[in-house]
Short mmCIF file of C-alpha atoms and ligand atoms in Angstrom, two decimals:
data_model
loop_
_atom_site.label_atom_id
_atom_site.label_comp_id
_atom_site.label_asym_id
_atom_site.label_seq_id
_atom_site.Cartn_x
_atom_site.Cartn_y
_atom_site.Cartn_z
CA MET A 1 -83.87 113.12 80.14
CA LYS A 2 -81.18 115.56 80.62
CA ASP A 3 -78.33 115.43 77.76
CA TYR A 4 -75.94 114.97 80.24
CA ALA A 5 -72.49 114.82 78.26
CA SER A 6 -73.17 118.26 76.50
CA MET A 7 -72.86 119.52 79.74
CA ALA A 8 -69.25 118.90 80.19
CA LEU A 9 -68.63 118.44 83.52
CA ARG A 10 -65.28 117.80 83.80
CA PHE A 11 -62.47 116.32 86.07
CA TYR A 12 -59.46 115.96 86.83
CA ASN A 13 -58.45 111.95 86.74
CA THR A 14 -54.86 111.72 88.84
CA LEU A 15 -55.20 108.15 87.48
CA THR A 16 -54.66 109.78 84.25
CA HIS A 17 -53.19 113.21 84.70
CA ALA A 18 -55.58 114.77 82.71
CA VAL A 19 -58.75 116.27 82.54
CA GLU A 20 -61.24 114.30 81.44
CA THR A 21 -65.25 114.89 81.11
CA PHE A 22 -67.05 112.81 83.85
CA ALA A 23 -70.69 110.76 83.95
CA PRO A 24 -70.94 108.33 86.12
CA GLN A 25 -71.13 104.60 84.80
CA ASP A 26 -74.94 104.52 84.82
CA GLY A 27 -75.34 107.77 83.63
CA LYS A 28 -77.65 108.10 86.19
CA THR A 29 -75.84 108.17 90.18
CA VAL A 30 -72.43 108.66 90.89
CA ARG A 31 -71.15 105.83 92.86
CA MET A 32 -68.34 108.54 95.29
CA TYR A 33 -66.00 107.13 97.90
CA THR A 34 -64.40 109.54 100.34
CA CYS A 35 -61.51 108.59 102.59
CA GLY A 36 -62.64 109.54 106.05
CA PRO A 37 -60.78 110.34 108.92
CA THR A 38 -59.06 108.89 111.18
CA VAL A 39 -61.08 109.40 114.42
CA TYR A 40 -58.02 109.85 117.23
CA ASN A 41 -58.60 113.33 117.49
CA PHE A 42 -60.66 116.50 116.60
CA VAL A 43 -60.07 116.77 113.05
CA HIS A 44 -58.07 120.13 112.08
CA ILE A 45 -58.40 122.66 109.17
CA GLY A 46 -56.17 120.32 106.74
CA ASN A 47 -58.50 117.86 106.69
CA LEU A 48 -61.71 120.40 106.66
CA ARG A 49 -60.43 121.56 103.38
CA THR A 50 -60.55 118.18 101.59
CA PHE A 51 -64.05 117.21 103.35
CA THR A 52 -64.74 121.17 101.98
CA PHE A 53 -63.85 120.12 98.57
CA GLN A 54 -65.54 116.90 98.80
CA ASP A 55 -68.84 118.47 99.90
CA ILE A 56 -68.50 121.01 97.20
CA LEU A 57 -68.08 118.12 94.56
CA ARG A 58 -71.26 116.81 95.62
CA ARG A 59 -73.45 119.45 95.83
CA TRP A 60 -72.62 120.02 92.29
CA LEU A 61 -72.56 116.95 90.77
CA LEU A 62 -76.13 116.37 92.69
CA TYR A 63 -76.56 120.00 91.18
CA ARG A 64 -75.70 118.63 87.72
CA GLY A 65 -78.50 115.97 88.01
CA PHE A 66 -77.46 113.23 89.23
CA GLU A 67 -78.09 110.91 91.89
CA MET A 68 -75.19 110.24 94.78
CA MET A 69 -74.54 107.02 96.82
CA HIS A 70 -71.72 108.54 98.92
CA VAL A 71 -70.20 106.38 100.76
CA MET A 72 -67.24 107.82 103.61
CA ASN A 73 -65.35 105.41 106.13
CA ILE A 74 -64.60 105.68 109.20
CA THR A 75 -61.23 104.87 110.63
CA ASP A 76 -61.81 103.69 114.18
CA VAL A 77 -59.35 100.86 114.87
CA GLU A 78 -55.21 101.76 113.44
CA ASP A 79 -51.84 102.22 115.68
CA LYS A 80 -52.49 105.25 116.72
CA ILE A 81 -56.02 104.78 118.19
CA ILE A 82 -54.52 101.70 119.78
CA ARG A 83 -51.61 104.20 121.38
CA ASN A 84 -54.00 106.67 122.89
CA ALA A 85 -56.65 104.21 123.99
CA MET A 86 -54.27 101.88 125.72
CA GLU A 87 -52.64 104.67 127.54
CA LYS A 88 -55.59 105.85 128.47
CA GLY A 89 -56.89 102.64 129.89
CA VAL A 90 -60.55 103.21 127.88
CA SER A 91 -61.04 100.37 124.41
CA ILE A 92 -60.56 101.77 121.16
CA TYR A 93 -64.84 102.25 121.08
CA ASP A 94 -64.85 104.50 123.71
CA TYR A 95 -62.29 106.23 122.56
CA THR A 96 -62.59 107.12 119.57
CA ARG A 97 -66.56 107.48 119.18
CA PRO A 98 -66.43 111.22 121.11
CA TYR A 99 -63.97 112.42 118.71
CA GLU A 100 -66.29 110.88 115.00
CA ALA A 101 -69.10 112.37 117.10
CA ALA A 102 -67.12 115.74 116.92
CA PHE A 103 -66.09 114.63 113.21
CA LEU A 104 -70.37 114.77 112.96
CA GLU A 105 -70.48 117.67 114.34
CA ASP A 106 -67.78 119.93 112.72
CA MET A 107 -68.82 118.65 109.08
CA ALA A 108 -72.84 119.76 110.27
CA THR A 109 -70.73 123.44 111.28
CA LEU A 110 -69.35 124.02 107.53
CA ARG A 111 -72.47 122.97 106.41
CA MET A 112 -71.60 119.94 105.04
CA GLN A 113 -74.16 117.62 103.21
CA ARG A 114 -73.97 113.97 105.07
CA PRO A 115 -72.68 111.62 102.12
CA GLU A 116 -75.56 108.31 102.05
CA LYS A 117 -73.64 106.09 103.71
CA ILE A 118 -71.05 107.33 106.86
CA VAL A 119 -69.11 103.51 108.14
CA ARG A 120 -66.92 102.10 110.42
CA ALA A 121 -64.28 99.51 109.70
CA THR A 122 -64.57 98.25 113.10
CA GLU A 123 -68.08 96.79 111.73
CA HIS A 124 -66.46 96.02 108.41
CA ILE A 125 -63.81 93.33 109.85
CA PRO A 126 -65.66 89.55 108.12
CA GLU A 127 -65.41 91.95 104.91
CA MET A 128 -61.55 92.42 105.09
CA VAL A 129 -61.20 88.53 105.88
CA SER A 130 -63.34 87.67 102.97
CA ALA A 131 -61.09 90.10 100.95
CA ILE A 132 -58.15 89.10 102.47
CA ARG A 133 -58.71 85.48 101.84
CA THR A 134 -59.35 85.72 97.89
CA LEU A 135 -56.42 87.68 98.06
CA THR A 136 -54.20 84.90 98.66
CA GLU A 137 -56.43 82.14 97.04
CA LYS A 138 -54.79 84.58 93.89
CA GLY A 139 -51.51 84.23 95.29
CA PHE A 140 -51.39 87.68 96.29
CA THR A 141 -50.23 87.10 99.61
CA TYR A 142 -47.38 85.70 101.84
CA GLU A 143 -47.56 84.98 106.38
CA SER A 144 -45.05 86.30 108.24
CA GLU A 145 -44.86 86.05 112.30
CA GLY A 146 -49.02 85.37 111.67
CA SER A 147 -49.28 88.60 109.93
CA VAL A 148 -50.32 88.85 106.14
CA TYR A 149 -48.54 90.94 103.34
CA TYR A 150 -49.79 92.18 99.80
CA ARG A 151 -47.00 91.14 97.13
CA ILE A 152 -46.08 94.23 95.33
CA ALA A 153 -43.97 92.03 92.80
CA GLN A 154 -47.01 90.39 92.09
CA PHE A 155 -48.99 92.94 90.48
CA PRO A 156 -47.08 94.77 87.80
CA GLU A 157 -49.63 98.01 87.53
CA TYR A 158 -47.91 98.88 90.72
CA GLY A 159 -47.61 102.47 90.78
CA LYS A 160 -50.37 103.60 88.01
CA LEU A 161 -52.08 105.88 90.09
CA SER A 162 -48.96 108.47 91.51
CA HIS A 163 -46.58 107.17 88.99
CA ILE A 164 -44.12 106.48 91.00
CA ASP A 165 -41.28 104.67 90.07
CA MET A 166 -41.08 102.11 92.65
CA SER A 167 -38.12 99.93 90.97
CA GLY A 168 -35.65 101.12 93.55
CA ASN A 169 -37.44 100.45 95.99
CA LYS A 170 -36.64 96.76 97.34
CA ALA A 171 -35.94 96.20 100.87
CA GLY A 172 -34.15 97.83 103.15
CA ALA A 173 -35.71 101.02 101.87
CA ARG A 174 -38.50 101.33 103.81
CA VAL A 175 -41.41 103.51 102.28
CA ASP A 176 -44.22 102.11 104.74
CA VAL A 177 -43.39 102.74 108.23
CA ASP A 178 -44.04 99.43 110.10
CA GLU A 179 -42.92 97.50 112.77
CA TYR A 180 -43.60 93.74 110.94
CA ASP A 181 -40.76 91.70 108.66
CA LYS A 182 -41.47 91.84 104.81
CA ASP A 183 -39.97 90.78 101.89
CA ASP A 184 -39.83 93.58 99.73
CA ALA A 185 -39.74 96.87 101.19
CA ARG A 186 -43.34 98.02 99.33
CA ASP A 187 -45.08 95.26 100.14
CA PHE A 188 -47.67 96.36 102.71
CA VAL A 189 -49.58 95.01 105.21
CA LEU A 190 -53.40 93.18 105.28
CA TRP A 191 -53.33 91.39 108.26
CA LYS A 192 -51.61 92.32 111.50
CA SER A 193 -51.16 89.15 114.24
CA ARG A 194 -52.68 89.53 117.87
CA ARG A 195 -49.41 91.33 120.16
CA GLY A 196 -49.56 92.08 123.24
CA GLU A 197 -52.71 93.59 124.93
CA GLU A 198 -53.92 95.00 121.36
CA PRO A 199 -57.56 94.37 120.80
CA PHE A 200 -57.67 92.10 118.63
CA TRP A 201 -60.50 89.51 116.22
CA ASP A 202 -60.60 86.59 115.54
CA THR A 203 -60.99 85.58 112.65
CA PRO A 204 -60.06 82.86 109.70
CA LEU A 205 -57.01 84.87 109.29
CA GLY A 206 -55.95 84.05 113.35
CA ALA A 207 -56.27 86.40 115.85
CA GLY A 208 -56.00 90.12 114.94
CA ARG A 209 -56.20 93.60 113.25
CA PRO A 210 -56.52 94.88 109.83
CA GLY A 211 -53.67 96.73 108.02
CA TRP A 212 -55.63 100.53 107.57
CA HIS A 213 -55.66 99.90 103.17
CA ILE A 214 -57.66 96.64 103.46
CA GLU A 215 -60.43 98.95 105.34
CA CYS A 216 -61.21 101.14 101.99
CA SER A 217 -60.83 98.26 99.66
CA ALA A 218 -63.29 96.36 101.64
CA MET A 219 -66.02 98.85 102.64
CA SER A 220 -65.62 100.74 99.34
CA MET A 221 -66.78 97.14 96.77
CA LYS A 222 -69.05 96.58 99.74
CA TYR A 223 -71.45 99.19 99.03
CA LEU A 224 -70.65 100.59 95.53
CA GLY A 225 -69.85 97.07 93.87
CA ASP A 226 -66.11 96.34 92.08
CA THR A 227 -65.40 99.33 90.34
CA LEU A 228 -66.76 103.52 91.19
CA ASP A 229 -67.22 106.12 89.46
CA ILE A 230 -64.85 108.40 91.94
CA HIS A 231 -62.49 107.98 95.09
CA THR A 232 -61.42 111.26 96.53
CA GLY A 233 -59.21 112.35 99.05
CA GLY A 234 -56.01 114.50 100.65
CA ILE A 235 -53.02 114.28 97.69
CA ASP A 236 -51.11 112.42 100.82
CA LEU A 237 -53.59 109.79 100.23
CA ALA A 238 -52.50 108.99 96.69
CA PHE A 239 -48.85 107.12 97.88
CA PRO A 240 -49.14 104.38 99.47
CA HIS A 241 -52.50 104.12 100.69
CA HIS A 242 -54.49 104.91 97.60
CA GLU A 243 -52.19 102.70 95.21
CA ASN A 244 -52.34 100.08 97.75
CA GLU A 245 -56.45 100.18 97.95
CA ILE A 246 -55.64 99.69 93.73
CA ALA A 247 -53.21 96.38 94.33
CA GLN A 248 -55.81 95.12 96.57
CA SER A 249 -59.70 95.75 94.46
CA GLU A 250 -58.50 95.11 91.58
CA GLY A 251 -55.86 91.92 92.97
CA VAL A 252 -59.75 91.00 94.09
CA THR A 253 -62.23 91.88 90.81
CA GLY A 254 -59.55 91.51 88.43
CA LYS A 255 -61.27 94.70 87.04
CA PRO A 256 -60.77 98.22 86.84
CA PHE A 257 -60.99 99.94 90.77
CA VAL A 258 -61.98 103.47 90.28
CA ARG A 259 -62.37 105.53 87.30
CA PHE A 260 -62.14 108.57 88.40
CA TRP A 261 -59.27 109.88 91.29
CA LEU A 262 -59.83 113.11 92.44
CA HIS A 263 -57.25 114.36 94.98
CA ALA A 264 -57.09 117.71 97.10
CA GLU A 265 -54.12 119.76 97.52
CA HIS A 266 -53.23 120.30 100.90
CA LEU A 267 -53.37 123.26 103.52
CA MET A 268 -50.27 125.52 105.18
CA VAL A 269 -50.65 127.84 106.96
CA GLU A 270 -48.70 131.23 106.46
CA GLY A 271 -47.01 129.05 104.29
CA GLN A 272 -45.93 126.45 106.60
CA LYS A 273 -46.97 122.99 106.58
CA MET A 274 -49.63 122.74 109.40
CA ALA A 275 -47.52 121.18 112.73
CA LYS A 276 -48.65 121.21 116.92
CA SER A 277 -44.40 122.02 116.80
CA LEU A 278 -44.93 125.16 115.15
CA GLY A 279 -47.63 126.52 117.04
CA ASN A 280 -49.67 126.78 113.69
CA PHE A 281 -52.12 123.68 114.41
CA TYR A 282 -55.93 124.76 114.03
CA THR A 283 -58.72 122.70 114.77
CA LEU A 284 -61.88 124.18 113.85
CA ARG A 285 -62.70 124.53 117.25
CA ASP A 286 -59.55 125.80 117.92
CA LEU A 287 -60.63 128.92 115.65
CA ILE A 288 -64.19 129.26 116.31
CA ALA A 289 -62.63 129.85 120.48
CA GLN A 290 -61.19 132.97 118.79
CA GLY A 291 -64.53 134.27 117.37
CA GLN A 292 -64.22 133.22 114.03
CA GLN A 293 -67.69 132.81 112.34
CA PRO A 294 -67.79 129.12 110.84
CA GLU A 295 -69.09 130.38 107.53
CA VAL A 296 -65.79 132.54 106.97
CA ILE A 297 -64.03 129.70 107.49
CA ARG A 298 -66.17 127.60 105.21
CA TYR A 299 -65.70 130.54 102.76
CA LEU A 300 -62.11 130.87 102.81
CA LEU A 301 -61.74 126.94 102.51
CA ALA A 302 -64.09 126.49 99.58
CA SER A 303 -62.76 130.05 97.93
CA VAL A 304 -59.34 128.30 96.66
CA PRO A 305 -59.63 125.33 93.77
CA TYR A 306 -59.03 122.28 95.43
CA ARG A 307 -55.77 121.36 92.69
CA LYS A 308 -54.09 124.60 94.16
CA LYS A 309 -52.61 124.73 97.75
CA LEU A 310 -54.51 126.75 100.04
CA ASN A 311 -52.53 129.31 102.29
CA PHE A 312 -54.79 129.71 105.22
CA THR A 313 -53.89 132.69 107.06
CA PHE A 314 -55.62 135.22 109.54
CA ASP A 315 -55.16 138.03 107.10
CA GLY A 316 -57.52 135.51 104.23
CA LEU A 317 -59.95 134.97 106.81
CA ARG A 318 -60.67 138.83 107.48
CA ALA A 319 -60.67 139.32 103.09
CA ALA A 320 -63.09 136.45 103.67
CA GLN A 321 -65.20 137.91 106.21
CA THR A 322 -65.34 141.22 103.87
CA ALA A 323 -65.79 139.39 100.66
CA LEU A 324 -69.13 137.93 102.28
CA GLU A 325 -69.74 140.84 104.21
CA ARG A 326 -70.07 142.74 100.55
CA LEU A 327 -72.72 139.69 99.12
CA ARG A 328 -74.77 139.92 102.57
CA ASN A 329 -74.95 143.67 101.64
CA TYR A 330 -75.82 143.64 98.07
CA LYS A 331 -78.36 140.74 99.60
CA LEU A 332 -79.64 143.51 101.87
CA ARG A 333 -79.70 146.00 98.90
CA LEU A 334 -82.07 143.25 96.94
CA GLU A 335 -83.98 142.82 99.30
CA THR A 336 -85.14 146.39 100.69
CA THR A 337 -85.06 148.59 98.28
CA LYS A 338 -87.54 149.91 96.08
CA PHE A 339 -86.64 149.84 92.19
CA PRO A 340 -87.91 151.52 88.73
CA GLU A 341 -90.37 149.75 87.33
CA GLY A 342 -89.25 147.62 84.36
CA THR A 343 -86.50 145.74 83.68
CA ASN A 344 -83.42 146.34 82.94
CA GLU A 345 -82.07 144.50 79.06
CA ALA A 346 -78.05 145.34 80.25
CA ALA A 347 -78.95 144.22 83.92
CA ALA A 348 -80.88 140.89 82.96
CA GLU A 349 -77.89 139.87 80.28
CA ALA A 350 -75.82 140.30 83.04
CA ALA A 351 -77.11 137.77 85.58
CA LYS A 352 -77.10 135.33 82.78
CA ARG A 353 -73.83 135.76 81.76
CA ALA A 354 -72.97 135.76 85.67
CA ARG A 355 -74.44 132.31 85.58
CA ALA A 356 -73.36 131.17 82.89
CA ALA A 357 -69.97 132.24 83.61
CA PHE A 358 -70.44 130.40 87.55
CA ASP A 359 -72.14 127.42 85.67
CA GLU A 360 -69.01 126.70 83.27
CA ALA A 361 -66.21 127.87 85.93
CA LEU A 362 -67.50 124.78 88.63
CA ASP A 363 -67.95 122.70 85.61
CA ASP A 364 -64.43 123.01 84.87
CA ASP A 365 -62.61 121.02 87.16
CA LEU A 366 -64.57 123.22 90.34
CA ASN A 367 -63.10 126.15 89.64
CA THR A 368 -64.64 127.32 92.83
CA ALA A 369 -62.17 131.35 91.90
CA GLU A 370 -63.41 131.39 88.91
CA ALA A 371 -66.94 130.57 89.87
CA LEU A 372 -66.52 133.47 92.85
CA GLY A 373 -64.80 135.90 90.23
CA ALA A 374 -68.08 135.71 88.09
CA ILE A 375 -70.52 136.62 91.28
CA PHE A 376 -68.43 139.68 92.63
CA GLU A 377 -68.30 140.89 88.96
CA PHE A 378 -72.36 140.92 88.48
CA VAL A 379 -71.91 142.74 91.88
CA ARG A 380 -69.92 145.02 91.14
CA GLU A 381 -71.89 145.77 87.59
CA THR A 382 -75.69 146.08 89.10
CA ASN A 383 -74.70 147.46 92.13
CA THR A 384 -73.34 150.55 90.17
CA ALA A 385 -75.95 149.75 87.43
CA MET A 386 -78.67 149.89 90.78
CA ASP A 387 -76.44 154.04 91.42
CA THR A 388 -77.15 155.20 88.49
CA GLY A 389 -81.13 154.05 88.38
CA ALA A 390 -79.94 151.29 85.32
CA PHE A 391 -81.52 148.47 87.68
CA GLY A 392 -85.05 147.67 87.62
CA GLN A 393 -87.70 145.70 89.58
CA GLY A 394 -87.73 143.77 86.93
CA ASN A 395 -84.19 142.53 87.62
CA VAL A 396 -84.22 141.98 91.65
CA ALA A 397 -85.60 137.97 90.81
CA ALA A 398 -82.53 136.86 88.56
CA ALA A 399 -80.30 138.68 91.02
CA GLN A 400 -81.79 136.92 93.94
CA GLU A 401 -81.68 133.37 92.40
CA LEU A 402 -77.82 133.76 90.81
CA LEU A 403 -76.87 134.64 95.19
CA ALA A 404 -79.34 131.59 95.99
CA HIS A 405 -77.01 129.01 92.70
CA PHE A 406 -74.05 130.52 94.93
CA ASP A 407 -74.63 130.22 98.03
CA TYR A 408 -75.99 126.72 97.21
CA VAL A 409 -72.78 125.61 96.75
CA PHE A 410 -70.52 128.13 98.92
CA GLN A 411 -73.31 128.00 101.96
CA ALA A 412 -71.85 130.92 103.57
CA LEU A 413 -74.45 133.98 103.12
CA GLN A 414 -76.62 133.07 105.93
CA PRO A 415 -74.42 134.31 108.95
CA THR A 416 -74.56 131.43 112.28
CA ALA A 417 -76.15 132.36 114.55
CA ALA A 418 -74.86 132.20 118.32
CA ALA A 419 -75.45 130.51 121.28
CA GLY A 420 -78.69 133.13 122.50
CA ALA A 421 -79.15 135.11 119.19
CA LEU A 422 -82.26 136.45 118.02
CA SER A 423 -84.40 134.29 115.05
CA ASP A 424 -85.66 136.88 112.20
CA GLY A 425 -88.84 136.82 114.02
CA GLU A 426 -87.96 138.37 116.90
CA ILE A 427 -85.44 140.65 115.38
CA GLN A 428 -88.14 142.13 112.82
CA GLU A 429 -90.49 142.06 116.63
CA LEU A 430 -88.62 144.96 118.33
CA VAL A 431 -87.69 147.08 114.80
CA ASP A 432 -90.98 146.84 114.54
CA GLU A 433 -91.47 148.37 117.84
CA ARG A 434 -88.43 151.04 117.70
CA THR A 435 -90.54 152.39 114.91
CA ALA A 436 -93.98 152.55 115.93
CA ALA A 437 -91.86 154.12 119.49
CA LYS A 438 -90.26 156.77 116.73
CA LYS A 439 -93.59 157.33 115.93
CA ALA A 440 -95.21 158.02 119.06
CA LYS A 441 -91.82 160.26 119.69
CA ASN A 442 -90.65 157.69 122.42
CA PHE A 443 -87.26 158.13 121.65
CA LYS A 444 -86.28 157.24 125.17
CA ARG A 445 -87.63 153.34 124.49
CA SER A 446 -86.51 153.43 120.25
CA ASP A 447 -83.08 154.12 121.67
CA GLU A 448 -83.16 151.74 123.84
CA ILE A 449 -84.14 149.01 121.37
CA ARG A 450 -81.04 149.71 118.98
CA ALA A 451 -79.04 149.31 121.71
CA GLU A 452 -80.02 146.23 122.79
CA LEU A 453 -79.95 144.99 118.96
CA LEU A 454 -76.63 145.88 118.22
CA GLU A 455 -75.94 144.34 121.66
CA LYS A 456 -77.02 140.98 120.50
CA GLY A 457 -74.89 141.85 117.14
CA VAL A 458 -78.04 143.44 115.24
CA VAL A 459 -77.45 146.27 113.26
CA LEU A 460 -80.01 148.76 112.41
CA GLU A 461 -79.46 151.74 109.17
CA ASP A 462 -82.44 153.82 108.90
CA THR A 463 -83.03 154.72 105.05
CA LYS A 464 -85.32 156.75 102.72
CA ASP A 465 -87.30 153.17 102.35
CA GLY A 466 -87.79 151.96 105.78
CA VAL A 467 -85.08 149.92 108.59
CA ARG A 468 -82.51 147.76 107.27
CA TRP A 469 -81.77 145.00 109.72
CA LYS A 470 -78.15 143.13 109.44
CA ARG A 471 -76.18 140.78 111.90
CA LYS A 472 -73.00 142.13 112.12
P1 LIG B 501 -56.55 111.74 107.87
O1 LIG B 501 -57.83 111.64 108.63
O2 LIG B 501 -55.66 111.99 108.24
O3 LIG B 501 -56.64 110.19 107.29
O4 LIG B 501 -56.74 112.53 106.80
C1 LIG B 501 -58.16 112.51 106.15
C2 LIG B 501 -58.23 113.44 104.98
O5 LIG B 501 -57.39 114.83 105.45
C3 LIG B 501 -57.72 112.85 104.13
O6 LIG B 501 -57.78 112.84 102.59
C4 LIG B 501 -56.51 113.11 104.43
O7 LIG B 501 -55.50 113.73 102.54
C5 LIG B 501 -56.63 114.48 104.42
N1 LIG B 501 -55.10 116.17 104.77
C6 LIG B 501 -54.54 115.51 105.61
N2 LIG B 501 -53.86 116.54 106.42
C7 LIG B 501 -53.84 117.89 105.47
C8 LIG B 501 -53.67 119.42 105.00
N3 LIG B 501 -52.80 119.35 105.53
N4 LIG B 501 -54.74 119.60 103.92
C9 LIG B 501 -55.78 119.07 103.00
N5 LIG B 501 -55.84 118.10 103.54
C10 LIG B 501 -55.20 117.01 104.30
ZN1 LIG B 502 -59.13 105.28 102.39
#
């Protein structure tokens, strides 16, 4: 059994405003909930920044020896969805399913692991109704025109997550945009009564549909219990969504809802808030259509620590591409060079140092920028050592392990295969055929093969150790 406490894995907790040492309640399994997408459109790169952070978080928790029970919801009923579906004359299911599928595809394109459970709001209406009924029994709700509201005044701890002083927010000062009547502007809707042609469910609360906030409380507690280890989302969700989740869940159970709240800062584009009206709004699909590589996008999204604003720029993408090229060239050099026999002490030490620095950086609230710094420092040092003969064959394995460890987290070294691209085996076959052709002085054929490979994005380099190839 590992001594988890001594590893000092720590996260900044929005709830306490402090960096705290993390371990799951039961010492073994991390119960984590992520607010998933509202599937009324393709997700944008801002959303994907937050999801990339969550992927790195879960990868790092797994690496640190914990098991994951990670739940993510899909919001498939909500005002915008209903409006868009009605405009198109289709059901909310027919409207949302393709966007849900596209989201899962985007996650895979960016090499994200799937949470253990992905759950749809529309499949948990009974759980939401039951939570609302418990809140009513405990005196946290009131009804108005068939809708049910949460009475914030009944929950004195309201505001403890976002540290927002709510005292001035009385009726009239609209906080949560809503068309329903409320006693107090801070109150929020739990259940919306049926309106017009909108979709509804017949329930003991009457005909209607759930508010957005109750969905996350009901689903997270169903699968993860009363108290979660970690809850994540983008910073915009801290208030009011997560504040409302706390009020609901703690209202139902009387127990702390979440131990660690982790929030990702927003992504900006060229220094501005991303907006369709500014023409700086990008989905992953937009960028890929422009010819950008998914793993370069992932690398860029991952390279800025999650609590810092990320300014997405096309220069930044180019820099990410260059950084990755450097790592790929280094990997290739390790694979194809015949280094002097033996193990160089200084290079062995450098590998150990880099590994320790990388791990320490990620333990420190997922400081991805420092972790990358450790890798590039190692590459710089050992490239120099290789140039001067101070890197031995015995150093290769440790360097390769370090790269593999980096790539377990960042998932960026392997180029994404373009449609119709050659597999490694097919490339090697052509390379071997070309070598044979050259030997037989059939230069026409060897040039043909070089050109064919180039056209398919593979570059050849003749070195004293033989032919190296890499994907462009
Ligand atoms: P939504 O589908 O709007 O509920 O958002 C899905 C996730 O993306 C949530 O965790 C949001 O907080 C997050 N998010 C939305 N916009 C941005 C942005 N510009 N940068 C980073 N995260 C964002
Ligand atoms: Zn949520």
